[in-house]
Amino acid sequence: MLYHATTPFNDQKPGTSGLRKKVQVFQQPHYLENFVQSIFNTIAAPAGATLALGGDGRYYNCEAIQVILKMAAANGFARVMVGRCGILSTPAASCVIRKYRTHGGIILSASHNPGGPEGDFGIKYNIANGGPATETITEAIYATSKTISLYRLIEAEDVNLAKLGDTKLGEMTVSVFDPVADYADLMESLFDFAAIKTLLAGGFRTLFDAMHAVTGPYAREILINRLGAAPDSVINAIPLPDFGGGHPDPNLTYADQLVAALYGDNPPDFGAASDGDGDRNMILGKHFFVTPSDSLAILAANAHLAPGYKNGVAGIARSMPTSAAADRVAAALNIPCYETPTGWKFFGNLMDAGKVTLCGEESFGSGSNHIREKDGLWAVLFWLNILAVRKQSVEEIVYQHWARFGRNVYSRHDYEAIPTGAANGVMQHLHERFSDLTGTQLGSYKVLYCDDFSYTDPVDGSISTGQGVRIGFSDGSRIVFRLSGTGTEGATLRIYLESYEPDVTLHHLDAQQALQELIGIALQLSELRQRTGRLQPTVIT
Ligand code: G16
């Protein structure tokens, strides 16, 4: 049967990055099919189009891929390129969409959210430039999902996803391809692999934690096979449907094995981790953590050291809550720096228009115009390239950067899974305080402005409102409050804290210590403790 009657679900609104829900939600009859058909109806691919397809290997990945293949065949696609065993990291998917000029792709991932039968699943559509669908498209998909009455799916045997090569599914060709090769080749074209090889051969020790998520095979091929790193330098390298019971989020809380190694006795020189779908990264030195905002700024300041960026950087973009460290580098390089809402989808237009080369977010994401997604291993290789050329430690490079540009002291406090009503209450309360805050003195800080961030895309003029409450102080410090758009349980409230420290003698201070007064102001202003009953953040980064 080709046509299947269905009724709409009312909760298929994509968040910051696609539709993310509990696995059980996706397992409801017709739930996945409705959303996929809503994508297909919205994008209206021309006859003969090719689609890329793959996911981070989490629980339900393969089942969903078989359904999507049969729906693609029923919806007139000529070909679907699917990663072997259904595996495709988010950056590799972006790479493949661009390289083979497909009519976009479907990526199955809930990124850094836990997996397994009780965990999360997700799905998103990436457009032909390789980047996440714009808000206009995701809104149209959502609107379609609210009125859908039928979906198309052919009856057929499942496709063998383990075998490379082409097979027929109805009239459509399914091409199962090696998910690693194209991506690894792209990395080799951007970075000085010979210099990194020499560094690693000379006793420099690196440790990469794939967190039992999708980057294991990519890291093995690139770091071990192509760059000669020691076989034990990639840990948790086998992708597992439940990520080994862990939380595949590369931060100081969840990448605990890596953190223990880098902060232990005789640590490696360099440590890094990536997330469920391979687009995030965390960078560590010996007993040293590089905040993602600083990492973006340091990559920008040193970009000319990597062959792929030797001609310089056209511009930089960062999400609003990301610290202004990159702005300082952009000013020194005399290039523009754009401030966008949270979500990689806001960088695509800027990159397509040639306005920016590097982009980054405080949420452990950085990337460039080589693809249209953030890219975990790319950031790791970029750092290794810089380390190989500068022949200094991670810590030395960061301190020298601060000495030159000053330090944007930064931290994010997350309050996860709080009741939605209480979280909305905090945001509502902050909105109500807007009018009387500007000009007031709060401790040693004077409020310069207070608003809810909105963004007008300089390329297509689209406007995005309600992107986070910002309280800016006269010395450049900031507090930002935002509700996450990627959680699946209650609400996650994020508080972003930033101050600027030009004094080199204070650069060694612990961020929590340096930001103590701002943290107190944030809690007092928001009434977060009273309204949520939470006394401590769940995660501090
Ligand atoms: C996604 C988006 C990022 C965003 C992050 C956090 O990352 O792609 O652009 O910064 O979520 O979003 P939020 O603060 O709304 O939770 P990922 O790695 O989950 O795809």
Coordinates of C-alpha atoms and ligand atoms in Angstrom, one line a residue:
M1 CA 0.0 0.0 0.0
L2 CA 1.3 3.4 -0.9
Y3 CA -1.0 5.8 0.9
H4 CA -1.7 5.5 4.6
A5 CA -4.3 7.5 6.4
T6 CA -3.1 9.3 9.6
T7 CA -4.1 12.0 12.0
P8 CA -1.9 14.9 13.1
F9 CA 0.1 15.1 16.4
N10 CA 0.2 18.5 17.9
D11 CA 3.8 18.4 19.3
Q12 CA 6.0 18.2 16.2
K13 CA 7.5 21.6 16.4
P14 CA 11.2 21.5 15.8
G15 CA 13.4 23.0 18.5
T16 CA 16.9 24.5 18.3
S17 CA 18.0 21.6 16.1
G18 CA 15.2 19.5 14.7
L19 CA 12.5 17.5 16.5
R20 CA 13.8 15.8 19.7
K21 CA 11.6 13.6 21.8
K22 CA 11.8 10.5 24.0
V23 CA 12.2 7.3 22.0
Q24 CA 8.8 6.1 23.1
V25 CA 7.2 9.2 21.6
F26 CA 8.8 8.4 18.2
Q27 CA 7.7 4.8 18.6
Q28 CA 4.0 5.7 18.6
P29 CA 2.3 4.5 15.5
H30 CA 2.6 7.0 12.6
Y31 CA 4.6 9.5 14.7
L32 CA 7.9 9.2 12.7
E33 CA 6.0 8.8 9.4
N34 CA 3.9 12.0 10.0
F35 CA 7.0 14.1 10.6
V36 CA 8.9 12.6 7.6
Q37 CA 6.0 13.1 5.3
S38 CA 5.7 16.7 6.6
I39 CA 9.3 17.2 5.6
F40 CA 8.8 15.7 2.2
N41 CA 5.6 17.7 1.6
T42 CA 7.4 20.9 2.6
I43 CA 10.6 20.5 0.6
A44 CA 8.7 19.2 -2.5
A45 CA 11.9 17.6 -4.0
P46 CA 11.9 17.4 -7.8
A47 CA 11.5 14.0 -9.4
G48 CA 14.8 12.3 -9.7
A49 CA 16.3 13.9 -6.6
T50 CA 18.8 12.3 -4.3
L51 CA 18.6 12.4 -0.5
A52 CA 21.4 11.8 2.1
L53 CA 20.4 9.8 5.1
G54 CA 22.1 8.6 8.3
G55 CA 22.3 9.0 12.1
D56 CA 24.4 8.8 15.2
G57 CA 23.7 5.1 15.7
R58 CA 21.5 5.6 18.8
Y59 CA 18.7 3.3 19.7
Y60 CA 15.9 3.3 17.0
N61 CA 18.3 4.6 14.3
C62 CA 18.1 1.5 12.1
E63 CA 14.4 1.1 12.4
A64 CA 13.8 4.7 11.5
I65 CA 16.1 4.5 8.5
Q66 CA 14.2 1.5 7.1
V67 CA 10.9 3.5 7.4
I68 CA 12.4 6.6 5.9
L69 CA 13.9 4.7 2.9
K70 CA 10.4 3.2 2.1
M71 CA 8.9 6.6 2.4
A72 CA 11.5 8.2 0.2
A73 CA 10.8 5.5 -2.4
A74 CA 7.1 6.2 -2.2
N75 CA 7.7 10.0 -2.4
G76 CA 9.5 9.8 -5.7
F77 CA 13.2 10.1 -4.8
A78 CA 15.5 8.5 -7.4
R79 CA 18.2 7.7 -4.9
V80 CA 19.1 7.8 -1.2
M81 CA 22.7 7.7 -0.1
V82 CA 22.8 6.1 3.3
G83 CA 25.9 5.6 5.5
R84 CA 26.9 2.0 6.1
C85 CA 24.9 0.6 9.1
G86 CA 22.9 3.8 9.1
I87 CA 25.9 5.7 10.5
L88 CA 26.6 9.3 9.5
S89 CA 27.9 11.9 11.9
T90 CA 26.3 15.3 11.5
P91 CA 29.4 16.9 10.0
A92 CA 29.9 14.0 7.7
A93 CA 26.3 14.3 6.5
S94 CA 26.8 18.0 5.8
C95 CA 30.0 17.1 3.9
V96 CA 28.2 14.4 1.8
I97 CA 25.2 16.6 1.0
R98 CA 27.6 19.3 -0.4
K99 CA 30.0 17.0 -2.1
Y100 CA 27.3 14.9 -4.0
R101 CA 24.9 17.9 -4.3
T102 CA 22.0 16.0 -2.9
H103 CA 18.6 17.5 -2.3
G104 CA 19.5 17.9 1.3
G105 CA 19.5 15.1 3.9
I106 CA 17.8 13.7 6.9
I107 CA 19.9 13.3 10.0
L108 CA 18.7 11.1 12.9
S109 CA 20.2 12.3 16.2
A110 CA 19.3 13.8 19.5
S111 CA 22.9 15.0 19.6
H112 CA 24.2 15.1 23.2
N113 CA 21.0 13.8 24.8
P114 CA 21.2 10.3 26.2
G115 CA 20.1 7.3 24.1
G116 CA 18.6 3.9 24.6
P117 CA 15.0 2.7 24.9
E118 CA 14.4 5.2 27.7
G119 CA 16.5 7.9 26.1
D120 CA 16.0 10.5 23.3
F121 CA 15.7 10.3 19.6
G122 CA 15.7 13.1 17.0
I123 CA 15.3 13.9 13.4
K124 CA 16.2 17.0 11.3
Y125 CA 16.3 18.0 7.7
N126 CA 19.4 19.7 6.3
I127 CA 19.0 21.7 3.1
A128 CA 21.1 21.5 -0.1
N129 CA 23.9 23.7 1.3
G130 CA 24.5 21.0 3.9
G131 CA 23.2 23.1 6.8
P132 CA 20.2 22.8 9.1
A133 CA 16.9 23.9 7.6
T134 CA 16.2 27.6 8.2
E135 CA 13.4 28.7 10.6
T136 CA 11.1 29.4 7.7
I137 CA 11.4 25.8 6.6
T138 CA 11.1 24.3 10.1
E139 CA 8.0 26.4 10.7
A140 CA 6.5 25.2 7.4
I141 CA 7.3 21.6 8.4
Y142 CA 5.5 22.1 11.7
A143 CA 2.5 23.8 10.0
T144 CA 2.2 20.7 7.7
S145 CA 2.5 18.3 10.6
K146 CA -0.6 19.9 12.1
T147 CA -2.9 19.2 9.1
I148 CA -1.4 16.0 7.7
S149 CA -3.9 13.3 6.8
L150 CA -1.8 10.8 4.9
Y151 CA 1.7 9.6 4.3
R152 CA 3.3 7.5 1.6
L153 CA 5.3 4.4 2.1
I154 CA 5.9 1.4 -0.1
E155 CA 5.7 -2.2 1.1
A156 CA 9.1 -3.8 0.8
E157 CA 11.8 -5.9 2.5
D158 CA 14.3 -4.0 4.7
V159 CA 17.5 -3.0 3.0
N160 CA 20.8 -4.6 4.1
L161 CA 22.5 -1.5 5.5
A162 CA 25.7 -3.4 6.3
K163 CA 26.6 -4.0 2.7
L164 CA 28.3 -1.3 0.6
G165 CA 26.9 -0.7 -2.8
D166 CA 23.6 -0.1 -4.7
T167 CA 20.3 -2.0 -4.3
K168 CA 16.8 -1.3 -5.6
L169 CA 13.9 -0.4 -3.3
G170 CA 10.9 -0.2 -5.6
E171 CA 12.0 2.2 -8.3
M172 CA 14.5 3.9 -6.1
T173 CA 18.2 3.2 -5.7
V174 CA 19.7 2.9 -2.2
S175 CA 23.4 3.5 -2.2
V176 CA 25.1 2.3 1.0
F177 CA 28.4 4.1 1.3
D178 CA 31.4 4.4 3.6
P179 CA 30.4 7.2 6.0
V180 CA 34.0 8.0 7.0
A181 CA 36.1 8.4 3.8
D182 CA 34.7 11.6 2.3
Y183 CA 34.8 13.4 5.6
A184 CA 38.4 12.2 6.4
D185 CA 39.5 13.4 3.0
L186 CA 38.0 16.8 3.6
M187 CA 39.9 17.1 6.9
E188 CA 43.1 16.1 5.2
S189 CA 42.6 19.0 2.7
L190 CA 42.2 21.6 5.4
F191 CA 45.0 20.8 7.9
D192 CA 48.7 20.1 7.9
F193 CA 48.6 16.4 8.4
A194 CA 52.4 16.1 8.0
A195 CA 53.0 18.6 10.8
I196 CA 50.5 16.9 13.1
K197 CA 52.1 13.5 12.3
T198 CA 55.5 14.8 13.2
L199 CA 54.1 16.2 16.5
L200 CA 52.5 12.9 17.4
A201 CA 55.6 10.9 16.4
G202 CA 57.7 13.1 18.7
G203 CA 56.1 11.9 21.9
F204 CA 53.2 14.4 22.1
R205 CA 50.4 12.5 23.7
T206 CA 46.8 13.0 22.8
L207 CA 43.5 11.4 24.1
F208 CA 40.2 11.6 22.3
D209 CA 37.0 10.4 24.0
A210 CA 34.3 9.4 21.5
M211 CA 31.9 8.7 24.4
H212 CA 30.6 5.5 22.7
A213 CA 29.0 7.8 20.1
V214 CA 29.3 8.3 16.4
T215 CA 32.9 9.8 16.2
G216 CA 34.7 6.6 17.2
P217 CA 35.2 5.3 13.6
Y218 CA 36.0 8.8 12.3
A219 CA 38.6 9.4 15.1
R220 CA 40.2 6.0 14.5
E221 CA 40.6 6.5 10.8
I222 CA 41.9 10.1 11.1
L223 CA 43.9 10.1 14.3
I224 CA 45.2 6.6 14.4
N225 CA 45.3 5.4 10.7
R226 CA 46.1 8.7 9.0
L227 CA 48.0 10.6 11.6
G228 CA 49.7 7.8 13.5
A229 CA 48.4 8.5 17.0
A230 CA 48.8 5.6 19.5
P231 CA 46.0 3.0 19.2
D232 CA 44.9 3.7 22.8
S233 CA 44.6 7.4 22.1
V234 CA 40.9 7.0 21.1
I235 CA 38.8 5.8 24.0
N236 CA 35.1 4.7 24.0
A237 CA 35.5 4.3 20.3
I238 CA 32.7 1.8 19.6
P239 CA 29.4 3.5 18.9
L240 CA 26.7 1.9 21.1
P241 CA 22.9 2.4 20.8
D242 CA 22.7 3.7 24.4
F243 CA 26.2 5.3 24.4
G244 CA 27.2 2.8 27.1
G245 CA 24.6 4.3 29.4
G246 CA 26.5 7.6 29.4
H247 CA 25.5 11.1 28.5
P248 CA 27.3 11.9 25.2
D249 CA 27.9 15.5 26.0
P250 CA 31.5 16.7 25.9
N251 CA 31.7 18.9 29.0
L252 CA 33.5 18.7 32.3
T253 CA 30.6 16.9 34.0
Y254 CA 29.8 14.2 31.4
A255 CA 33.2 13.4 29.8
D256 CA 34.4 12.3 33.2
Q257 CA 36.8 9.6 32.0
L258 CA 38.6 12.1 29.8
V259 CA 38.6 14.8 32.5
A260 CA 40.0 12.3 35.0
A261 CA 42.9 11.5 32.7
L262 CA 43.7 15.1 31.8
Y263 CA 43.5 16.2 35.4
G264 CA 45.3 13.1 36.8
D265 CA 48.9 12.2 37.2
N266 CA 51.1 12.1 34.1
P267 CA 48.3 13.5 31.9
P268 CA 48.4 13.5 28.1
D269 CA 49.4 16.8 26.4
F270 CA 46.0 17.3 24.7
G271 CA 42.5 15.9 25.4
A272 CA 39.3 16.2 23.5
A273 CA 35.8 14.8 23.3
S274 CA 32.9 14.9 20.9
D275 CA 29.2 14.3 21.4
G276 CA 26.5 11.9 20.2
D277 CA 26.5 13.0 16.6
G278 CA 30.0 14.4 16.3
D279 CA 29.4 18.1 15.9
R280 CA 30.5 19.3 19.4
N281 CA 33.9 19.4 20.9
M282 CA 35.6 20.0 24.2
I283 CA 39.3 20.9 24.3
L284 CA 41.6 20.2 27.3
G285 CA 45.2 20.7 28.1
K286 CA 47.2 19.2 31.0
H287 CA 45.0 20.2 34.0
F288 CA 43.5 22.9 31.8
F289 CA 40.0 23.5 30.2
V290 CA 39.5 25.7 27.2
T291 CA 36.1 27.4 27.2
P292 CA 34.3 27.0 23.9
S293 CA 34.1 30.8 23.5
D294 CA 37.9 31.1 24.0
S295 CA 38.5 28.2 21.6
L296 CA 36.6 30.0 18.8
A297 CA 38.6 33.2 19.5
I298 CA 41.9 31.2 19.5
L299 CA 41.1 29.3 16.3
A300 CA 40.3 32.7 14.6
A301 CA 43.5 34.3 15.8
N302 CA 45.6 31.4 14.6
A303 CA 43.7 30.4 11.5
H304 CA 46.5 31.3 9.2
L305 CA 48.6 28.5 10.6
A306 CA 46.3 25.9 9.0
P307 CA 46.6 25.4 5.2
G308 CA 42.8 25.6 4.7
Y309 CA 42.7 29.1 6.2
K310 CA 46.1 30.4 5.2
N311 CA 44.6 33.2 3.2
G312 CA 42.7 34.5 6.3
V313 CA 39.2 34.6 7.6
A314 CA 36.5 36.7 6.0
G315 CA 34.5 37.2 9.1
I316 CA 33.4 35.5 12.3
A317 CA 30.0 34.7 13.7
R318 CA 29.0 33.7 17.2
S319 CA 25.7 33.0 18.9
M320 CA 24.5 35.8 21.3
P321 CA 25.2 33.9 24.5
T322 CA 28.8 33.1 23.4
S323 CA 31.4 35.4 25.0
A324 CA 32.8 38.4 23.1
A325 CA 36.3 36.9 23.0
A326 CA 35.9 36.3 19.2
D327 CA 34.8 39.9 18.7
R328 CA 38.1 41.1 20.0
V329 CA 40.0 39.0 17.6
A330 CA 37.8 40.1 14.7
A331 CA 38.4 43.8 15.7
A332 CA 42.2 43.1 15.7
L333 CA 42.0 41.4 12.3
N334 CA 39.7 44.2 11.0
I335 CA 37.0 41.7 9.9
P336 CA 33.3 41.7 10.8
C337 CA 31.9 39.7 13.7
Y338 CA 28.2 38.8 13.7
E339 CA 26.0 38.0 16.7
T340 CA 23.2 35.5 15.9
P341 CA 20.6 33.7 18.0
T342 CA 21.5 30.2 19.4
G343 CA 21.4 27.5 16.7
W344 CA 23.7 26.6 13.9
K345 CA 21.0 27.3 11.3
F346 CA 21.6 31.0 11.8
F347 CA 25.1 30.8 10.4
G348 CA 24.2 29.2 7.0
N349 CA 23.2 32.4 5.3
L350 CA 26.3 34.2 6.5
M351 CA 28.6 31.5 5.2
D352 CA 26.7 31.1 1.9
A353 CA 27.0 34.8 1.3
G354 CA 30.8 34.7 2.0
K355 CA 30.5 37.0 5.0
V356 CA 32.0 34.6 7.5
T357 CA 34.6 31.8 7.5
L358 CA 34.5 30.7 11.2
C359 CA 31.5 30.3 13.5
G360 CA 31.2 29.2 17.1
E361 CA 28.9 28.8 20.1
E362 CA 29.4 28.5 23.8
S363 CA 27.6 25.2 23.6
F364 CA 30.8 23.4 22.6
G365 CA 30.4 24.0 18.9
S366 CA 32.7 25.5 16.4
G367 CA 33.1 25.1 12.6
S368 CA 33.8 26.8 9.3
N369 CA 32.5 27.2 5.8
H370 CA 34.0 23.8 4.9
I371 CA 30.6 22.4 5.7
R372 CA 27.4 24.0 7.1
E373 CA 27.4 22.2 10.5
K374 CA 29.5 22.6 13.5
D375 CA 32.3 20.0 13.5
G376 CA 33.8 18.3 16.5
L377 CA 36.8 16.5 14.9
W378 CA 37.5 19.6 12.8
A379 CA 38.1 21.6 15.9
V380 CA 40.3 18.9 17.4
L381 CA 42.4 18.8 14.2
F382 CA 42.6 22.6 14.1
W383 CA 43.9 22.6 17.6
L384 CA 46.5 19.9 16.8
N385 CA 47.6 21.9 13.8
I386 CA 48.1 25.0 15.9
L387 CA 49.9 23.0 18.6
A388 CA 52.1 21.4 15.9
V389 CA 53.1 24.7 14.5
R390 CA 53.5 26.8 17.7
K391 CA 55.1 24.0 19.7
Q392 CA 53.6 25.3 22.9
S393 CA 51.2 23.7 25.4
V394 CA 47.5 24.3 25.3
E395 CA 47.8 26.4 28.5
E396 CA 50.6 28.6 27.1
I397 CA 48.6 29.3 24.0
V398 CA 45.5 30.3 26.0
Y399 CA 47.4 32.5 28.4
Q400 CA 49.3 34.3 25.5
H401 CA 45.9 34.8 23.9
W402 CA 44.5 36.4 27.0
A403 CA 47.7 38.6 27.4
R404 CA 47.1 39.9 23.9
F405 CA 43.3 40.4 23.9
G406 CA 42.3 40.3 27.5
R407 CA 40.3 37.5 29.1
N408 CA 36.5 37.2 28.7
V409 CA 35.8 35.3 31.8
Y410 CA 32.9 33.0 31.1
S411 CA 30.7 30.4 32.5
R412 CA 27.3 28.8 31.9
H413 CA 25.0 27.4 34.6
D414 CA 22.3 25.0 33.5
Y415 CA 19.3 24.1 35.6
E416 CA 18.0 21.0 33.8
A417 CA 14.6 19.3 33.8
I418 CA 12.8 21.9 36.0
P419 CA 9.0 22.2 35.8
T420 CA 8.1 24.1 32.6
G421 CA 5.7 26.4 34.6
A422 CA 8.5 27.4 37.0
A423 CA 11.0 28.1 34.2
N424 CA 8.4 30.2 32.3
G425 CA 7.8 32.0 35.5
V426 CA 11.4 33.0 35.9
M427 CA 11.5 34.3 32.3
Q428 CA 8.2 36.1 32.7
H429 CA 9.5 37.7 35.9
L430 CA 12.6 38.9 34.1
H431 CA 10.5 40.4 31.4
E432 CA 8.5 42.3 33.9
R433 CA 11.6 43.8 35.4
F434 CA 12.9 45.1 32.1
S435 CA 11.6 48.6 32.4
D436 CA 13.0 49.5 35.8
L437 CA 16.5 47.8 35.5
T438 CA 18.3 50.1 33.0
G439 CA 20.5 52.6 34.9
T440 CA 20.3 50.8 38.3
Q441 CA 23.4 49.9 40.3
L442 CA 23.6 46.2 41.3
G443 CA 26.5 45.8 43.6
S444 CA 29.6 47.0 41.7
Y445 CA 27.8 46.7 38.3
K446 CA 25.7 49.4 36.6
V447 CA 23.0 48.1 34.2
L448 CA 23.5 49.6 30.8
Y449 CA 20.7 47.8 28.9
C450 CA 18.2 45.0 29.4
D451 CA 16.3 43.4 26.5
D452 CA 15.1 40.3 24.8
F453 CA 17.5 39.6 21.9
S454 CA 16.1 39.7 18.5
Y455 CA 18.0 39.2 15.2
T456 CA 17.5 40.4 11.7
D457 CA 19.3 38.1 9.2
P458 CA 21.5 40.4 7.2
V459 CA 21.2 38.2 4.1
D460 CA 17.5 37.4 3.8
G461 CA 16.0 40.0 6.3
S462 CA 14.1 37.4 8.3
I463 CA 13.5 38.3 11.9
S464 CA 13.8 36.1 15.0
T465 CA 12.5 37.4 18.3
G466 CA 12.5 36.2 21.9
Q467 CA 16.1 34.8 21.7
G468 CA 17.1 35.4 25.3
V469 CA 17.1 38.0 28.0
R470 CA 20.3 40.0 28.1
I471 CA 21.4 42.3 31.0
G472 CA 24.4 44.2 30.0
F473 CA 26.6 46.2 32.4
S474 CA 28.6 49.4 31.8
D475 CA 31.9 47.6 32.1
G476 CA 31.0 45.1 29.3
S477 CA 30.0 42.3 31.7
R478 CA 26.8 40.4 30.8
I479 CA 24.2 38.1 32.2
V480 CA 22.0 36.2 29.8
F481 CA 19.0 34.0 30.6
R482 CA 17.6 31.6 28.0
L483 CA 15.4 28.5 27.9
S484 CA 17.1 25.6 26.0
G485 CA 15.5 24.4 22.8
T486 CA 17.0 21.0 22.9
G487 CA 15.8 19.3 26.1
T488 CA 13.1 16.7 26.2
E489 CA 12.2 16.7 29.9
G490 CA 10.5 19.8 31.5
A491 CA 12.6 22.9 30.8
T492 CA 16.3 23.6 31.0
L493 CA 17.1 27.2 32.0
R494 CA 20.5 28.4 31.1
I495 CA 22.3 31.4 32.8
Y496 CA 25.3 32.7 30.8
L497 CA 27.8 34.8 32.7
E498 CA 30.6 36.9 31.3
S499 CA 33.0 39.6 32.5
Y500 CA 36.0 41.1 30.9
E501 CA 39.4 41.1 32.6
P502 CA 42.3 43.0 30.9
D503 CA 44.7 42.6 33.9
V504 CA 47.2 39.8 33.2
T505 CA 47.9 39.3 36.9
L506 CA 44.2 38.2 37.4
H507 CA 44.0 35.8 34.4
H508 CA 44.8 32.8 36.4
L509 CA 41.6 33.2 38.6
D510 CA 39.0 30.4 38.5
A511 CA 36.0 31.6 36.5
Q512 CA 33.5 30.7 39.2
Q513 CA 35.5 32.8 41.7
A514 CA 35.9 35.7 39.2
L515 CA 32.2 35.6 38.4
Q516 CA 30.9 35.2 41.9
E517 CA 29.3 38.6 42.2
L518 CA 27.5 38.3 38.9
I519 CA 26.3 34.8 39.8
G520 CA 24.7 36.3 42.9
I521 CA 23.1 39.1 40.9
A522 CA 21.7 36.6 38.4
L523 CA 20.1 34.5 41.2
Q524 CA 18.7 37.5 43.0
L525 CA 17.2 39.2 39.9
S526 CA 15.7 36.0 38.5
E527 CA 14.3 34.7 41.8
L528 CA 15.4 31.3 40.4
R529 CA 15.9 29.6 43.7
Q530 CA 12.5 30.7 45.1
R531 CA 10.6 29.9 41.9
T532 CA 12.2 26.5 41.1
G533 CA 13.3 25.2 44.4
R534 CA 16.7 24.5 42.8
L535 CA 19.7 25.6 44.9
Q536 CA 22.5 24.5 42.6
P537 CA 22.9 24.2 38.8
T538 CA 22.9 20.7 37.3
V539 CA 25.8 21.4 35.0
I540 CA 28.4 24.2 35.2
T541 CA 30.6 24.8 32.1
Ligands
G16_1 C1 22.1 22.4 19.2 C2 22.3 23.5 18.2 C3 23.3 24.5 18.6 C4 22.9 25.0 20.0 C5 22.7 23.9 21.0 C6 22.2 24.3 22.3 O1 23.3 21.7 19.3 O2 22.7 22.9 17.0 O3 23.4 25.5 17.7 O4 23.8 25.9 20.5 O5 21.8 23.0 20.5 O6 20.9 24.7 22.2 P1 20.0 25.0 23.4 O7 20.7 26.0 24.3 O8 18.7 25.5 22.9 O9 19.8 23.7 24.2 P2 23.3 20.1 19.2 O10 24.8 19.8 19.4 O11 22.4 19.7 20.3 O12 22.8 19.9 17.8

